[in-house]
C-alpha positions as a Python dict, from the first residue, in 0.01 Angstrom:
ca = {
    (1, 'X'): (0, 0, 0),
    (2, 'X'): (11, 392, 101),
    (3, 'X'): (133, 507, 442),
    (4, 'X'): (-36, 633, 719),
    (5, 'X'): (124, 998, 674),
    (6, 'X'): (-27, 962, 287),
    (7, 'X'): (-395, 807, 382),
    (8, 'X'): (-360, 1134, 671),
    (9, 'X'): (-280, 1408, 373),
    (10, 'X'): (-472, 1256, 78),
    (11, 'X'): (-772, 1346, 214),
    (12, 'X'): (-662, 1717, 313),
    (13, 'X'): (-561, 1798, 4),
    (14, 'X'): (-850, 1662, -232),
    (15, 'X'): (-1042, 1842, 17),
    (16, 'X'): (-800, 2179, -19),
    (17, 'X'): (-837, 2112, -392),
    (18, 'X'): (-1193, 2090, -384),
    (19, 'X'): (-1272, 2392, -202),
    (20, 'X'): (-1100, 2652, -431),
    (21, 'X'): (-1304, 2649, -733),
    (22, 'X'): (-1598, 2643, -524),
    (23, 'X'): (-1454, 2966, -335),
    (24, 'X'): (-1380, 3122, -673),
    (25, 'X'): (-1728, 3039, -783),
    (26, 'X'): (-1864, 3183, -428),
    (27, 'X'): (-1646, 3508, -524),
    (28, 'X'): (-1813, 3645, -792),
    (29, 'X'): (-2166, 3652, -701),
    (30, 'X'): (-2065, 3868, -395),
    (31, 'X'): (-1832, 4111, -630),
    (32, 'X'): (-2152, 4154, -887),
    (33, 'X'): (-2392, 4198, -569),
    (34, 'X'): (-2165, 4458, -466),
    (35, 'X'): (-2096, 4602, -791),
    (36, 'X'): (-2520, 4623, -829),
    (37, 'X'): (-2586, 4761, -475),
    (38, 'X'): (-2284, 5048, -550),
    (39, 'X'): (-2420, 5128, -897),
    (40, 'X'): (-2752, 5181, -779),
    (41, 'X'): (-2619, 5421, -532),
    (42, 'X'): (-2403, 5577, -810),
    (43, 'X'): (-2683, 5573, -1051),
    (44, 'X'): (-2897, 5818, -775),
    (45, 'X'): (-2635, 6020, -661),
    (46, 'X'): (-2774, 6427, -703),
    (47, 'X'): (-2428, 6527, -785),
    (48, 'X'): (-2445, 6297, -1109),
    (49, 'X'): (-2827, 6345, -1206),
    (50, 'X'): (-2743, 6714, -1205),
    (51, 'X'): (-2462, 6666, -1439),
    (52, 'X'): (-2641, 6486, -1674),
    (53, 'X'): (-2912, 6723, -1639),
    (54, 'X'): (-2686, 6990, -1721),
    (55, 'X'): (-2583, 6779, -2031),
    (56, 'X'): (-2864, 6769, -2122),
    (57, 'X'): (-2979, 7127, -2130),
    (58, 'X'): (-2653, 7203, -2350),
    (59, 'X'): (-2758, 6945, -2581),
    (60, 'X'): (-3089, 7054, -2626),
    (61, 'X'): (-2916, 7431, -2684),
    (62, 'X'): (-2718, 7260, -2946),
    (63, 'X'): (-2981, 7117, -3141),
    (64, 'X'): (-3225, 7410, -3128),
    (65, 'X'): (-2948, 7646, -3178),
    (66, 'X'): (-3099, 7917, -3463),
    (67, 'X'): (-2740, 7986, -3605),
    (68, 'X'): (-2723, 7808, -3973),
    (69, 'X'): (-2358, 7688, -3891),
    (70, 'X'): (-2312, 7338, -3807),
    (71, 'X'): (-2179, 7324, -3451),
    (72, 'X'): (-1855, 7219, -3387),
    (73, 'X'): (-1994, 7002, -3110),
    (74, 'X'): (-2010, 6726, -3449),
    (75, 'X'): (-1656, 6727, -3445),
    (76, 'X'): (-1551, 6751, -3065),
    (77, 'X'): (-1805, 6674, -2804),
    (78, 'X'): (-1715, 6859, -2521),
    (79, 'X'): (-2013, 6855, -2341),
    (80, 'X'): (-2009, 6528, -2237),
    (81, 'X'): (-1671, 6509, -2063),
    (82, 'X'): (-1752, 6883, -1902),
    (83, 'X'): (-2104, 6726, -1775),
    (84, 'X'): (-2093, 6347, -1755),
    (85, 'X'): (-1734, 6323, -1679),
    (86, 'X'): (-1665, 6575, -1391),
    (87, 'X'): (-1997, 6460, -1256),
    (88, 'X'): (-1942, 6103, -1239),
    (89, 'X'): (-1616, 6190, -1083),
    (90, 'X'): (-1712, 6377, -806),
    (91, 'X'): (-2018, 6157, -757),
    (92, 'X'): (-1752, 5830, -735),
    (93, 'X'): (-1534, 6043, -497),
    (94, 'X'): (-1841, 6103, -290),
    (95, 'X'): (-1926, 5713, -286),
    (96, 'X'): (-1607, 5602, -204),
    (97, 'X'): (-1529, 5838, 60),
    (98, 'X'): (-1855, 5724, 272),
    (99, 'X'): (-1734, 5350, 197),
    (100, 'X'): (-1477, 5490, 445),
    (101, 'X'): (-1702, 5646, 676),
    (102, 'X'): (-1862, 5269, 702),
    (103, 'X'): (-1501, 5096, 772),
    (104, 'X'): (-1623, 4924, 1153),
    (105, 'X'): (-1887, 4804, 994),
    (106, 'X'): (-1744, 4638, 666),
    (107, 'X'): (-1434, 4571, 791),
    (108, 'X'): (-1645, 4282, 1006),
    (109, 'X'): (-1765, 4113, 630),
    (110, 'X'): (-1602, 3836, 478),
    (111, 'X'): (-1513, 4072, 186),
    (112, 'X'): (-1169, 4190, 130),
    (113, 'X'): (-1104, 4556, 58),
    (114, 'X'): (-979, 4506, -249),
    (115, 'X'): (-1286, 4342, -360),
    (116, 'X'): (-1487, 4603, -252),
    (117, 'X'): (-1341, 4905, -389),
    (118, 'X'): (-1317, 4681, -753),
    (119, 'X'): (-1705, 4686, -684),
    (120, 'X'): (-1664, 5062, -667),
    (121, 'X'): (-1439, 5078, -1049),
    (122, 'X'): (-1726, 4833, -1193),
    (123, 'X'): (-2001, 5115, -1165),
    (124, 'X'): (-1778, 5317, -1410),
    (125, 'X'): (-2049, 5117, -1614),
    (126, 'X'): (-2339, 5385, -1518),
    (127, 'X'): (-2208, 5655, -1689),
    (128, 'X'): (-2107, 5461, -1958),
    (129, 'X'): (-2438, 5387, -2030),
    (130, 'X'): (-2486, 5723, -1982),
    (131, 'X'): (-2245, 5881, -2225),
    (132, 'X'): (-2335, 5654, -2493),
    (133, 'X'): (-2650, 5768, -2580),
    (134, 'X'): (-2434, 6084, -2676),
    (135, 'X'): (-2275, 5929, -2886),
    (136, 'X'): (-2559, 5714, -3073),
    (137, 'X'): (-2733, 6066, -3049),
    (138, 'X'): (-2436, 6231, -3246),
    (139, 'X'): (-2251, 5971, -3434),
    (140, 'X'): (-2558, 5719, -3455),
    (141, 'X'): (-2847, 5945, -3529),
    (142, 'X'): (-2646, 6243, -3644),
    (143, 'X'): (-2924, 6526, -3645),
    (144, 'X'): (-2926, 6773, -3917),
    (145, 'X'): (-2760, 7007, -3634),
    (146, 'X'): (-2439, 6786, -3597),
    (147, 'X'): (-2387, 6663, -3847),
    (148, 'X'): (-2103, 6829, -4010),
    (149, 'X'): (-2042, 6756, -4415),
    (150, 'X'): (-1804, 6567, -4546),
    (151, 'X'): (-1514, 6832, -4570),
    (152, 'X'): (-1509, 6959, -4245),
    (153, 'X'): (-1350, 6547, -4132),
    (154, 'X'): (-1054, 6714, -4307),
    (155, 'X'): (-815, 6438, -4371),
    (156, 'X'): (-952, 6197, -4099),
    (157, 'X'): (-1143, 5974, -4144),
    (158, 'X'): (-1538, 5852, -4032),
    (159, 'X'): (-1374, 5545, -3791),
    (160, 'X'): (-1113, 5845, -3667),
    (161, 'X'): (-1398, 6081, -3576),
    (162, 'X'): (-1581, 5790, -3398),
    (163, 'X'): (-1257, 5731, -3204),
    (164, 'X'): (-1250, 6085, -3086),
    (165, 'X'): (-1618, 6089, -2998),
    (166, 'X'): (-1557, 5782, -2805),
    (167, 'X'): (-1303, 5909, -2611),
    (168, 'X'): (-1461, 6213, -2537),
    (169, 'X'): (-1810, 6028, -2385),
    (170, 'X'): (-1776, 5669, -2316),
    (171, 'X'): (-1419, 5678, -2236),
    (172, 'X'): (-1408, 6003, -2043),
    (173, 'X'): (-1686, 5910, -1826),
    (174, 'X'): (-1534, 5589, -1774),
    (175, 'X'): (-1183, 5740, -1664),
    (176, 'X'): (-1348, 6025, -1462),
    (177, 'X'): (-1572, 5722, -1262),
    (178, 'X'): (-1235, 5556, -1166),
    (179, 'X'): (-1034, 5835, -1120),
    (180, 'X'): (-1295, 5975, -892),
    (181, 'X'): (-1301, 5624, -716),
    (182, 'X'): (-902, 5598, -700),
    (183, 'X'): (-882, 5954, -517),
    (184, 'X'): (-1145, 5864, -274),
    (185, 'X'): (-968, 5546, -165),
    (186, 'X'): (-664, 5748, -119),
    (187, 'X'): (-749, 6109, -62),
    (188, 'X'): (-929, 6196, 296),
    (189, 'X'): (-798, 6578, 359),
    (190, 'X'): (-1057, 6831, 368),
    (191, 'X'): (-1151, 6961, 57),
    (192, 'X'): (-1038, 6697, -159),
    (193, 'X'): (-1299, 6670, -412),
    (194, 'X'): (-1247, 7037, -470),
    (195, 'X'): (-861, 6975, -512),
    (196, 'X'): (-947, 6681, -722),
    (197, 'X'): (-1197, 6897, -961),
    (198, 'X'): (-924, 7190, -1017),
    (199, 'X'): (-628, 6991, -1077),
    (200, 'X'): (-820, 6803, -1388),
    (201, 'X'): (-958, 7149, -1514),
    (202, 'X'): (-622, 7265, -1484),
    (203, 'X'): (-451, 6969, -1648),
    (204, 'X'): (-700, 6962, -1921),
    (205, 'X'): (-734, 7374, -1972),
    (206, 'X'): (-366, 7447, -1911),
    (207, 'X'): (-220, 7250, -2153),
    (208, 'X'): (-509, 7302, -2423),
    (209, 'X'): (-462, 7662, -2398),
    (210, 'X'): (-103, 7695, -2386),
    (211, 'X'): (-107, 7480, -2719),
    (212, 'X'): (-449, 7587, -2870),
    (213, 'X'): (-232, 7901, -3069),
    (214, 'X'): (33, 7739, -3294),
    (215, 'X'): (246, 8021, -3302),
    (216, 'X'): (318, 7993, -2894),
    (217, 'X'): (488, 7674, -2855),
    (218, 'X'): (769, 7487, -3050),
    (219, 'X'): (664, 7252, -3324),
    (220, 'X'): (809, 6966, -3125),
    (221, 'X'): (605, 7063, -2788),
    (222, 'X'): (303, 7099, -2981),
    (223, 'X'): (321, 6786, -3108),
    (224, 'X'): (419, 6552, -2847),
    (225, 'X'): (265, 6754, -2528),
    (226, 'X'): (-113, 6872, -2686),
    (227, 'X'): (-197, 6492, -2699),
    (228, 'X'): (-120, 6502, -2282),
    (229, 'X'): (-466, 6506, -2170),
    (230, 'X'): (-784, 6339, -2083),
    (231, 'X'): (-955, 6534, -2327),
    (232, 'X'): (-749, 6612, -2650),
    (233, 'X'): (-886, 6754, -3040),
    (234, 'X'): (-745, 6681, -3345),
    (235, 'X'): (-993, 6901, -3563),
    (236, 'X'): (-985, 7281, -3524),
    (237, 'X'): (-1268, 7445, -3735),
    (238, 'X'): (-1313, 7839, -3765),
    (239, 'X'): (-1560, 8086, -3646),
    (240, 'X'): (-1715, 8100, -3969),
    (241, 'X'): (-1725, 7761, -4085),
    (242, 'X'): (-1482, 7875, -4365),
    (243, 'X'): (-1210, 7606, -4318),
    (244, 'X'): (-1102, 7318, -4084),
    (245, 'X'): (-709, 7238, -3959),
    (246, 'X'): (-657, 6855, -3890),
    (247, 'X'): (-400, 6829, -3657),
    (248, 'X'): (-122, 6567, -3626),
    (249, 'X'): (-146, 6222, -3422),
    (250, 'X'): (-342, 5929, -3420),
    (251, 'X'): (-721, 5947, -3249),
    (252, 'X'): (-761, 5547, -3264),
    (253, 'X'): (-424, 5521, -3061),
    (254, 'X'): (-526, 5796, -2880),
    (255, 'X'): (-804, 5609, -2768),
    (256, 'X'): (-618, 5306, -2679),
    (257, 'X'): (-394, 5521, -2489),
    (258, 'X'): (-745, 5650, -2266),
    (259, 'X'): (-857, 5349, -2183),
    (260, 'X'): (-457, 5270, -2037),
    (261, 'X'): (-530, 5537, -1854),
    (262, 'X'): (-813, 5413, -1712),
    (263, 'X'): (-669, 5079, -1615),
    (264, 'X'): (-382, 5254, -1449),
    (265, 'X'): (-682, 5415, -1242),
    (266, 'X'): (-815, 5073, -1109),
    (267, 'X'): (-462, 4971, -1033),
    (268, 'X'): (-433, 5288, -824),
    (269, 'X'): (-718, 5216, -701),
    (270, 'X'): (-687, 4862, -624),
    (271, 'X'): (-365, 4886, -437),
    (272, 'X'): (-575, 5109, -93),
    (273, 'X'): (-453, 4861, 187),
    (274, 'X'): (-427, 4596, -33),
    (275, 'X'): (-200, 4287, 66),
    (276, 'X'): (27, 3975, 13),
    (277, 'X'): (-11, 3830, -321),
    (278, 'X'): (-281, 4038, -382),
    (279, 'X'): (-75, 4336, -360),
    (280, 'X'): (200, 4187, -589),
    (281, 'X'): (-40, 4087, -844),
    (282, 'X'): (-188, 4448, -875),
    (283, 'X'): (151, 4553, -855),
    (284, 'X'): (260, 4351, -1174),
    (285, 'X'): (-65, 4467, -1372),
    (286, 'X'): (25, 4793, -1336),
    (287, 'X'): (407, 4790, -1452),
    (288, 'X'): (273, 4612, -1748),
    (289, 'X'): (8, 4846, -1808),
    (290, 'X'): (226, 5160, -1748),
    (291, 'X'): (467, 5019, -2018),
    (292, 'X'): (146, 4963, -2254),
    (293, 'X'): (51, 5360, -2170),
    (294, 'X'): (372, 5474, -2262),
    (295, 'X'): (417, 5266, -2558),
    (296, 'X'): (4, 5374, -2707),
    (297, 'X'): (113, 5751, -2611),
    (298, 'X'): (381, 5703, -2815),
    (299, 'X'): (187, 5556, -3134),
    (300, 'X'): (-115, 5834, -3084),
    (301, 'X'): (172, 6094, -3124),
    (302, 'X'): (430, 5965, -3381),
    (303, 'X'): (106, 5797, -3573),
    (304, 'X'): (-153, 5945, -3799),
    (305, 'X'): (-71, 6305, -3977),
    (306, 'X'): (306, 6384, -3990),
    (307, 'X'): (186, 6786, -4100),
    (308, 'X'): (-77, 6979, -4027),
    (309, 'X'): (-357, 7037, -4282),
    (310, 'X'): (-588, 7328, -4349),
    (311, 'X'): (-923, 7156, -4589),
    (312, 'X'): (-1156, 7363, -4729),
    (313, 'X'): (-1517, 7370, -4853),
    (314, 'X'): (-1470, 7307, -5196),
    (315, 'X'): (-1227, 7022, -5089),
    (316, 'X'): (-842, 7090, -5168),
    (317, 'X'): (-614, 7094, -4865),
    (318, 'X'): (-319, 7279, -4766),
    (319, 'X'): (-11, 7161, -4586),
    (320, 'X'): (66, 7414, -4314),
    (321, 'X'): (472, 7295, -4230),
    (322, 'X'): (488, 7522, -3930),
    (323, 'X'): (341, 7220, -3719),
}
């Protein structure tokens, strides 16, 4: 025989029980309609199209370049992150910031803000898309333009190219879409997207150019601070095609240590007015991915080449010990 107080709560809680799957299963539909509806939007925004036009046009300058050299582009891909990248983030900061703009309107949906602006981090997948027909274009297809012999990889090798190609198109335009999305959620000052814009150029341009000369900075700084940015090299090639300097590091690890990057984004991202357990949970994903940044910053540096190497055409190398 059960007692009245358990015939009262048996009910209640088979009932509680029952209704949370179903919520979960209610959940996700309206985070992928979201997602959709703010991709779309992404997907149209000028500030994008023109970047990818712009990428484009360089591209097309690359590949019907009259110069006999092979471009350098083979071993870099610049373009992409320059275009693609800095588009899609100013086009995500743009989004975001009229999300805002909208607040006595969506603040009346059953939606939380968090699950909105992790609508706004899942159309990171546009210029994905995007950036990987780059990279099918110059890894995949590999036109006579780009496609630099085998020498020039220096001591790296085809999967550590593709790494650093990745990182500089799928992955960049990835991190610049959440970025862009993170500093929109949190930045409303005039002028932000302007503020936003220079202080990547300078991150990225500063600390390539105080360590693109080798005799300017320390061995040890060279080493452990040139790998610092969203958009680091590991391949140096002269003017005249006549030699190529691999540099030290890993570029898989360096990848892995991007995409951290990128999920530290989401987190910063994720925690605009969030709350609760929510908050806590976001909270905890970040500490763990922080420690999985530091610890895949760590491998990209102390992994890979322990010297710097000059290869040239005819295929012996060179150590050079001042790096």
């Amino acid at each position: 025989m059960t007692s009245a107080s358990q015939q009262a709560t048996t009910p209640a809680t088979r009932a509680a029980v029952a209704s949370r799957p179903k919520h979960r299963r209610e959940h996700r539909p309206v985070l992928g309609a979201l997602a959709l509806l703010e991709a779309v939007r992404l997907a149209r925004h000028p500030v994008l199209l023109a970047a990818t036009g712009i990428g484009v046009l360089l591209t097309v300058q690359v590949l019907t370049d009259n110069s006999t050299q092979v471009s350098t582009d083979a071993l870099g891909l610049p373009l992409v992150a320059t275009s693609v990248g800095l588009g899609s983030m100013l086009a995500a900061f743009y989004l975001t910031r009229s999300f805002h703009r909208a607040d006595e309107i969506v603040e009346a949906s059953p939606t939380s803000t968090t699950a909105r602006t992790g609508a706004l981090c899942l159309t990171a997948v546009v210029p994905a898309l995007v950036a990987s027909v780059w990279f099918v274009l110059y890894y995949g297809a590999r036109p006579a333009k780009v496609d630099a012999p085998e020498w020039m990889y220096g001591m790296f090798s085809h999967a550590d190219i593709a790494a650093v190609l990745v990182g500089h198109s799928v992955i960049s335009a990835v991190g610049a879409t959440l970025l862009g999305v993170a500093a929109g959620r949190w930045w409303s000052f005039r002028g932000a997207s302007a503020v936003l814009l220079l202080a990547v150029d300078a991150w990225t341009v500063g600390v390539l150019g105080f360590f693109s000369s080798g005799d300017d900075a320390p061995p040890e700084w060279f080493r452990w601070v040139r790998l610092l940015v969203p958009f680091g090299y590991f391949s140096s090639t002269t003017a005249d095609n006549s030699s190529v300097v691999s540099l030290t590091g890993s570029p898989r690890w360096y990848a892995v240590w991007l995409l951290t990057l990128c999920a530290l984004a989401v987190v910063a991202a994720l925690l605009w007015r969030s709350e609760g357990a929510t908050r806590r949970r976001v909270v905890r994903v970040g500490a763990v991915m922080l420690a999985l940044s530091v610890l895949a910053y760590g491998l990209a540096v102390g992994g890979g080449l322990s010297h710097v190497v000059r290869t040239f055409p005819d295929g012996h190398s060179v150590v050079l010990v001042t790096r």
